[in-house]
PDB file of C-alpha atoms in Angstrom:
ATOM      1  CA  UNK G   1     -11.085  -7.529 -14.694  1.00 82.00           C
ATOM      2  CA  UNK G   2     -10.149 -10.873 -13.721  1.00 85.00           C
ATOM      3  CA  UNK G   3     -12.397 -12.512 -16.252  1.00 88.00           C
ATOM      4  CA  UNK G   4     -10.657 -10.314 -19.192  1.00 84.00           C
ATOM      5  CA  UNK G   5      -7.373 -11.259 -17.931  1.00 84.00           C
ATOM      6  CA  UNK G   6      -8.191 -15.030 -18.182  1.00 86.00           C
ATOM      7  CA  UNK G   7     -10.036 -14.501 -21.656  1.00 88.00           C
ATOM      8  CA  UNK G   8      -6.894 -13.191 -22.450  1.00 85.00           C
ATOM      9  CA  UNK G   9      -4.800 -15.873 -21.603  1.00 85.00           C
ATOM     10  CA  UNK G  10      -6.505 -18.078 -23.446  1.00 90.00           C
ATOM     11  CA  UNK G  11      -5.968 -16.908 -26.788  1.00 89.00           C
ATOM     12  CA  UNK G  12      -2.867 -17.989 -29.072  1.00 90.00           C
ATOM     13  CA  UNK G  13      -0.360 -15.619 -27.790  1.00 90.00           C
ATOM     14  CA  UNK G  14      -2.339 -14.419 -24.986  1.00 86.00           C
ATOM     15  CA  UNK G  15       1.111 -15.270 -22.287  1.00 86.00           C
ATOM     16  CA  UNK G  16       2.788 -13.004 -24.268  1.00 89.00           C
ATOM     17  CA  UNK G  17       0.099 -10.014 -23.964  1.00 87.00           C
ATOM     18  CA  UNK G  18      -0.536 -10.360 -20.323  1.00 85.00           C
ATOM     19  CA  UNK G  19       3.432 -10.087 -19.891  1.00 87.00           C
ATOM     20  CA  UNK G  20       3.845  -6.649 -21.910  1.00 88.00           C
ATOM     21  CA  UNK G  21       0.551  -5.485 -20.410  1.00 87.00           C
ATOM     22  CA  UNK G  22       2.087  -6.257 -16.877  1.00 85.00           C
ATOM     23  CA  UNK G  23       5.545  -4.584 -17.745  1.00 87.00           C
ATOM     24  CA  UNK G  24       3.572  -1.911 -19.278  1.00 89.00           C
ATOM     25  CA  UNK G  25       1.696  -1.415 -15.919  1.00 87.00           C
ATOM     26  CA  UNK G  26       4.880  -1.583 -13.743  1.00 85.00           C
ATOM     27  CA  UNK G  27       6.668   1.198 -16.091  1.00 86.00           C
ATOM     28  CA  UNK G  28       3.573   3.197 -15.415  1.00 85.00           C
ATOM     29  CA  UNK G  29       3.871   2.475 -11.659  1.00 82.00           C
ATOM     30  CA  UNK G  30       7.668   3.372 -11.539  1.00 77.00           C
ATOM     31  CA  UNK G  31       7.323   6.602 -13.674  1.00 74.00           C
ATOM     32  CA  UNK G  32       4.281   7.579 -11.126  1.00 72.00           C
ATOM     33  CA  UNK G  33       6.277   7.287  -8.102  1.00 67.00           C
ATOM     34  CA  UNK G  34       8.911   9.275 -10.139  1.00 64.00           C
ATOM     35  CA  UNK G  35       6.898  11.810 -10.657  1.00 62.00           C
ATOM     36  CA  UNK G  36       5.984  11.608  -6.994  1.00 60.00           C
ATOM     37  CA  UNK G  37       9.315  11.704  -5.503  1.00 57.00           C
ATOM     38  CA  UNK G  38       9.810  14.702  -7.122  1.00 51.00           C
ATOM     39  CA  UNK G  39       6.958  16.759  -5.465  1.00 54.00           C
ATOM     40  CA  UNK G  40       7.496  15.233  -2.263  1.00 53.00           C
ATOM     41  CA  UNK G  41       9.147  16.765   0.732  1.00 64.00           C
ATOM     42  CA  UNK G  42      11.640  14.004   1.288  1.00 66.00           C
ATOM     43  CA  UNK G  43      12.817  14.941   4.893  1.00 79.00           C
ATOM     44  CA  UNK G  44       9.246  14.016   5.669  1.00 86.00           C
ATOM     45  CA  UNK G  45       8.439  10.468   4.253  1.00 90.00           C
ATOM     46  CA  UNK G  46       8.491   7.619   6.281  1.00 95.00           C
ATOM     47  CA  UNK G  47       9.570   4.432   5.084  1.00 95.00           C
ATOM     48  CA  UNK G  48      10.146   0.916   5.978  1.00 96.00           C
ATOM     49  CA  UNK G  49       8.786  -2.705   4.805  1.00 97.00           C
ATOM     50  CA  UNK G  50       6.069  -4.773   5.206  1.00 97.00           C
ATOM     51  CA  UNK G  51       5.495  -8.382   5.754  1.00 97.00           C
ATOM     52  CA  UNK G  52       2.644 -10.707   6.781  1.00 97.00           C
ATOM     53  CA  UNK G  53       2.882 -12.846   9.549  1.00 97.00           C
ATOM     54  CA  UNK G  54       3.565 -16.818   8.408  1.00 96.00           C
ATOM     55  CA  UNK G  55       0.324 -17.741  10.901  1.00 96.00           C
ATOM     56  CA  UNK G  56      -1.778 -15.227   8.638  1.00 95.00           C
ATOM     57  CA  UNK G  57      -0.568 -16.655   5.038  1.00 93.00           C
ATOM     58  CA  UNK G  58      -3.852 -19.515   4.713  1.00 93.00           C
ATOM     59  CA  UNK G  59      -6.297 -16.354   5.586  1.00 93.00           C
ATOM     60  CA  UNK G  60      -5.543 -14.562   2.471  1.00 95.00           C
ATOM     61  CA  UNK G  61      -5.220 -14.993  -1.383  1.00 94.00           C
ATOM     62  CA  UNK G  62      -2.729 -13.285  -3.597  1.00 94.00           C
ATOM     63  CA  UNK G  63      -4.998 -11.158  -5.185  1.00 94.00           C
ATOM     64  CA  UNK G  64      -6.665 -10.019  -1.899  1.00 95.00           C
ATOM     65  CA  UNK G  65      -6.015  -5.577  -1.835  1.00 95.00           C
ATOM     66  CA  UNK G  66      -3.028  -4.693   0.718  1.00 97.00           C
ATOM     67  CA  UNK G  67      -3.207  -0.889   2.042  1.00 96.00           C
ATOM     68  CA  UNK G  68      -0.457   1.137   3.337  1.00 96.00           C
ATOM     69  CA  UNK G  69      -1.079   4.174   4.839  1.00 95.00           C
ATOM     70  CA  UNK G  70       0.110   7.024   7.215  1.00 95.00           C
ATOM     71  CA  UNK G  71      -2.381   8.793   9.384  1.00 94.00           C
ATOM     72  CA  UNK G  72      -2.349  11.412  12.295  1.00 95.00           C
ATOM     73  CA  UNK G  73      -1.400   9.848  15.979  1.00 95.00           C
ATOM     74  CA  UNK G  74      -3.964  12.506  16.920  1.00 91.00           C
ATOM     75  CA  UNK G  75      -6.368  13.994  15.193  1.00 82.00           C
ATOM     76  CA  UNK G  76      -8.381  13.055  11.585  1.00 82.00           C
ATOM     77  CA  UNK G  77      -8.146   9.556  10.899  1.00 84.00           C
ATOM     78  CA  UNK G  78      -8.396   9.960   7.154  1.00 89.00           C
ATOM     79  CA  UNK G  79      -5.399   8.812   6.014  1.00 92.00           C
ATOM     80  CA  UNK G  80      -2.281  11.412   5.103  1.00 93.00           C
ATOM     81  CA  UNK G  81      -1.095   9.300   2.317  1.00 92.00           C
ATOM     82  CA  UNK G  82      -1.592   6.011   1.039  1.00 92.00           C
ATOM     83  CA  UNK G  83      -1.173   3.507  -1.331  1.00 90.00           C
ATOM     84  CA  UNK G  84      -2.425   0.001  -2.644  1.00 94.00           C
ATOM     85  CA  UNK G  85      -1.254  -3.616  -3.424  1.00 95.00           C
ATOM     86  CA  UNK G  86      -1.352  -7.001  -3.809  1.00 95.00           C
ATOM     87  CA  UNK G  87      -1.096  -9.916  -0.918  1.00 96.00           C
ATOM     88  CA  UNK G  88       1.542 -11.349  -3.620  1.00 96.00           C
ATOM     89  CA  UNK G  89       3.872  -8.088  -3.305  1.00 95.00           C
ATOM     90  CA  UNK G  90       4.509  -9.137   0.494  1.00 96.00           C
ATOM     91  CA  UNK G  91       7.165  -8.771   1.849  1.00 96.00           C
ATOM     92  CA  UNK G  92       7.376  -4.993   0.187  1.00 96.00           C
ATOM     93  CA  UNK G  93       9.759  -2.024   0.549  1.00 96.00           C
ATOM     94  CA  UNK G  94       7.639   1.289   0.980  1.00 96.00           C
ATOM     95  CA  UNK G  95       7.855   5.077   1.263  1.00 94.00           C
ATOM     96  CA  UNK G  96       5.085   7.191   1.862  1.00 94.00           C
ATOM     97  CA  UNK G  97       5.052  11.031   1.687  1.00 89.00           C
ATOM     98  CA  UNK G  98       3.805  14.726   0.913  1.00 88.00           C
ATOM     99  CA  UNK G  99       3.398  13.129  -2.990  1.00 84.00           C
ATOM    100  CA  UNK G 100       0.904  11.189  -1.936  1.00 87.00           C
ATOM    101  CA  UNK G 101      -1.685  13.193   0.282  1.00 86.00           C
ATOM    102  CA  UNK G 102      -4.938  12.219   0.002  1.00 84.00           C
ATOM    103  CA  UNK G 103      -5.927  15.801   0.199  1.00 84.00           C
ATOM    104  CA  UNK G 104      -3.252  18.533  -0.351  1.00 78.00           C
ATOM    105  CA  UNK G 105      -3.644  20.680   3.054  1.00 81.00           C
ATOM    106  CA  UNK G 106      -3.623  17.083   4.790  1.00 87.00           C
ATOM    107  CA  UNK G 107       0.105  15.867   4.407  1.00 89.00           C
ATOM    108  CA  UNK G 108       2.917  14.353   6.842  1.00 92.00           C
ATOM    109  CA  UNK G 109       5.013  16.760   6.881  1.00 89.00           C
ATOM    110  CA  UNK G 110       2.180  18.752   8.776  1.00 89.00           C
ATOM    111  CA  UNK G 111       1.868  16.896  12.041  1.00 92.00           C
ATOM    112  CA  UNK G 112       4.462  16.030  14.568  1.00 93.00           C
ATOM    113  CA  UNK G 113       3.134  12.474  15.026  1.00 95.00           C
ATOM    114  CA  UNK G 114       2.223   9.769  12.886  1.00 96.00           C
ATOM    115  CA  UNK G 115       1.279   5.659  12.623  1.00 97.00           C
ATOM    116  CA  UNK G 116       1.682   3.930   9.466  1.00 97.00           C
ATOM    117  CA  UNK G 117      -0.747   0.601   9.115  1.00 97.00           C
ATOM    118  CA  UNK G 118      -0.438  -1.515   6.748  1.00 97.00           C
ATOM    119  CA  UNK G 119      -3.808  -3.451   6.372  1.00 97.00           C
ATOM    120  CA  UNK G 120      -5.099  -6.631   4.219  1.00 97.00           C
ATOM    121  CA  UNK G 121      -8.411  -5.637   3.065  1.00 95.00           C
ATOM    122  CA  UNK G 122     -10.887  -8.514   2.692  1.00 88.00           C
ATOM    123  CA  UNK G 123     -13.553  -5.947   1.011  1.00 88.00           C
ATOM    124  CA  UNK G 124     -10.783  -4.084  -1.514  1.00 87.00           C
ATOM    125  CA  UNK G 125     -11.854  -0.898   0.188  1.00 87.00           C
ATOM    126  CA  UNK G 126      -9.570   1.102   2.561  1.00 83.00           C
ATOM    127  CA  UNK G 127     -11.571   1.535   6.085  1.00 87.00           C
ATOM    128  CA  UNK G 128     -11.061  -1.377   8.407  1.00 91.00           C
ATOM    129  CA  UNK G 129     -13.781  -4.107   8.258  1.00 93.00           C
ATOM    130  CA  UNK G 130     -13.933  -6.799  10.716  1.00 94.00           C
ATOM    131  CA  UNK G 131     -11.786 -10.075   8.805  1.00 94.00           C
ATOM    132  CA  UNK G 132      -9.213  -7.687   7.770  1.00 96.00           C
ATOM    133  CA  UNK G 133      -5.422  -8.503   8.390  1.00 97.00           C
ATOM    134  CA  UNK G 134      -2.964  -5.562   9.621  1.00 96.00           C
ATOM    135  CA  UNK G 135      -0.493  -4.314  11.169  1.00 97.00           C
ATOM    136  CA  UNK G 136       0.882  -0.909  12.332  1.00 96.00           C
ATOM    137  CA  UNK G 137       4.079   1.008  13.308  1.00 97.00           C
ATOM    138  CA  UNK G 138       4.137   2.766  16.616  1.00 97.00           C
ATOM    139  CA  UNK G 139       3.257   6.357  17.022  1.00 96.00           C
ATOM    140  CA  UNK G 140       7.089   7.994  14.922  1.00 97.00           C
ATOM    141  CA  UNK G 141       7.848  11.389  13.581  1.00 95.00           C
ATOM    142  CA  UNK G 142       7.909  11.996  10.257  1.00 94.00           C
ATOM    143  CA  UNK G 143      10.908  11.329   8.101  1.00 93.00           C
ATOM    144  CA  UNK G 144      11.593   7.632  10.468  1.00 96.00           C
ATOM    145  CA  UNK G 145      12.893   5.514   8.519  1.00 95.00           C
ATOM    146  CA  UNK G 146      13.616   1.769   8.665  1.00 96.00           C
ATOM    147  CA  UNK G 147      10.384   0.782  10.084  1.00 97.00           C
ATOM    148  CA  UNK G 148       9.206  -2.852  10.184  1.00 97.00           C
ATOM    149  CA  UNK G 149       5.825  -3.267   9.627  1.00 98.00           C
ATOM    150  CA  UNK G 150       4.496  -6.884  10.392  1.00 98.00           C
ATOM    151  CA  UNK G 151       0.486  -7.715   9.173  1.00 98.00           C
ATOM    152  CA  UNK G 152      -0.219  -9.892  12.133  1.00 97.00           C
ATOM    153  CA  UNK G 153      -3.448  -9.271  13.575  1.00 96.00           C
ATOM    154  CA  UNK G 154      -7.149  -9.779  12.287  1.00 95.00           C
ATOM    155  CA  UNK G 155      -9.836  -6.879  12.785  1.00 95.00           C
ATOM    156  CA  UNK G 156     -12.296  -7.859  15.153  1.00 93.00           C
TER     157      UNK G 156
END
């Protein structure tokens, strides 16, 4: 993908292309989570921000894959919901809910207890891997709100 991207900014007017195909892609993004909010069971989402830790910064690059995700405190540790982005959306508001279950009998508002990690993956895929960066709330119920998520510790 990267290679089309920089074909494509190297044509003529290529700047101009990558900038509507990036607003293009965030309109899609924001209409998605839209959609999402609006099948979500709101007293249930948890939400905060994430940052990465300044003594962190020179171990990733800004294309490097950045998970968020809420899982059981107990019990499966397939995620309940989840999300992805960019090292170069840091620091990032999130929300995560029912909207975004990874499987629909598996969602937040069904468990009493839940951690949300946010996680730099060195691989681009979302199970921990020794080298990867993250960071995780405490064990909170869901519908906390305000939590401060800092990506400050490498996977051994």
């Amino acid at each position: 993908i990267q290679s089309a991207l920089d074909l494509l900014a190297a044509q003529p007017d290529g700047a101009e292309k990558l900038a509507e195909l990036e607003r293009r892609q965030m309109q899609a993004e924001a209409d998605l989570q839209a959609e999402r909010l609006a099948a979500s069971n709101p007293e249930a989402a948890v939400s905060g921000k994430v940052s990465l830790s300044p003594s962190l910064e020179g171990k990733v690059k800004p294309s490097d894959t950045v998970f968020i995700l809420a899982r059981a405190a107990e019990g499966p540790k397939m995620p309940l919901a989840a999300f992805r982005k960019q090292v170069k959306d840091l620091p990032m508001e999130f929300t995560l809910d029912d909207s975004m279950a990874m499987q629909p009998q598996m969602k937040i508002s069904g468990f009493n207890q839940v951690v949300v990690v946010a996680r730099v993956s060195k691989s681009g895929t979302p199970m921990a891997q020794s080298g990867d960066l993250e960071g995780k709330s405490e064990i909170i119920e869901p519908g906390t709100k305000g939590l401060d998520i800092m990506i400050d510790t490498v996977v051994p």
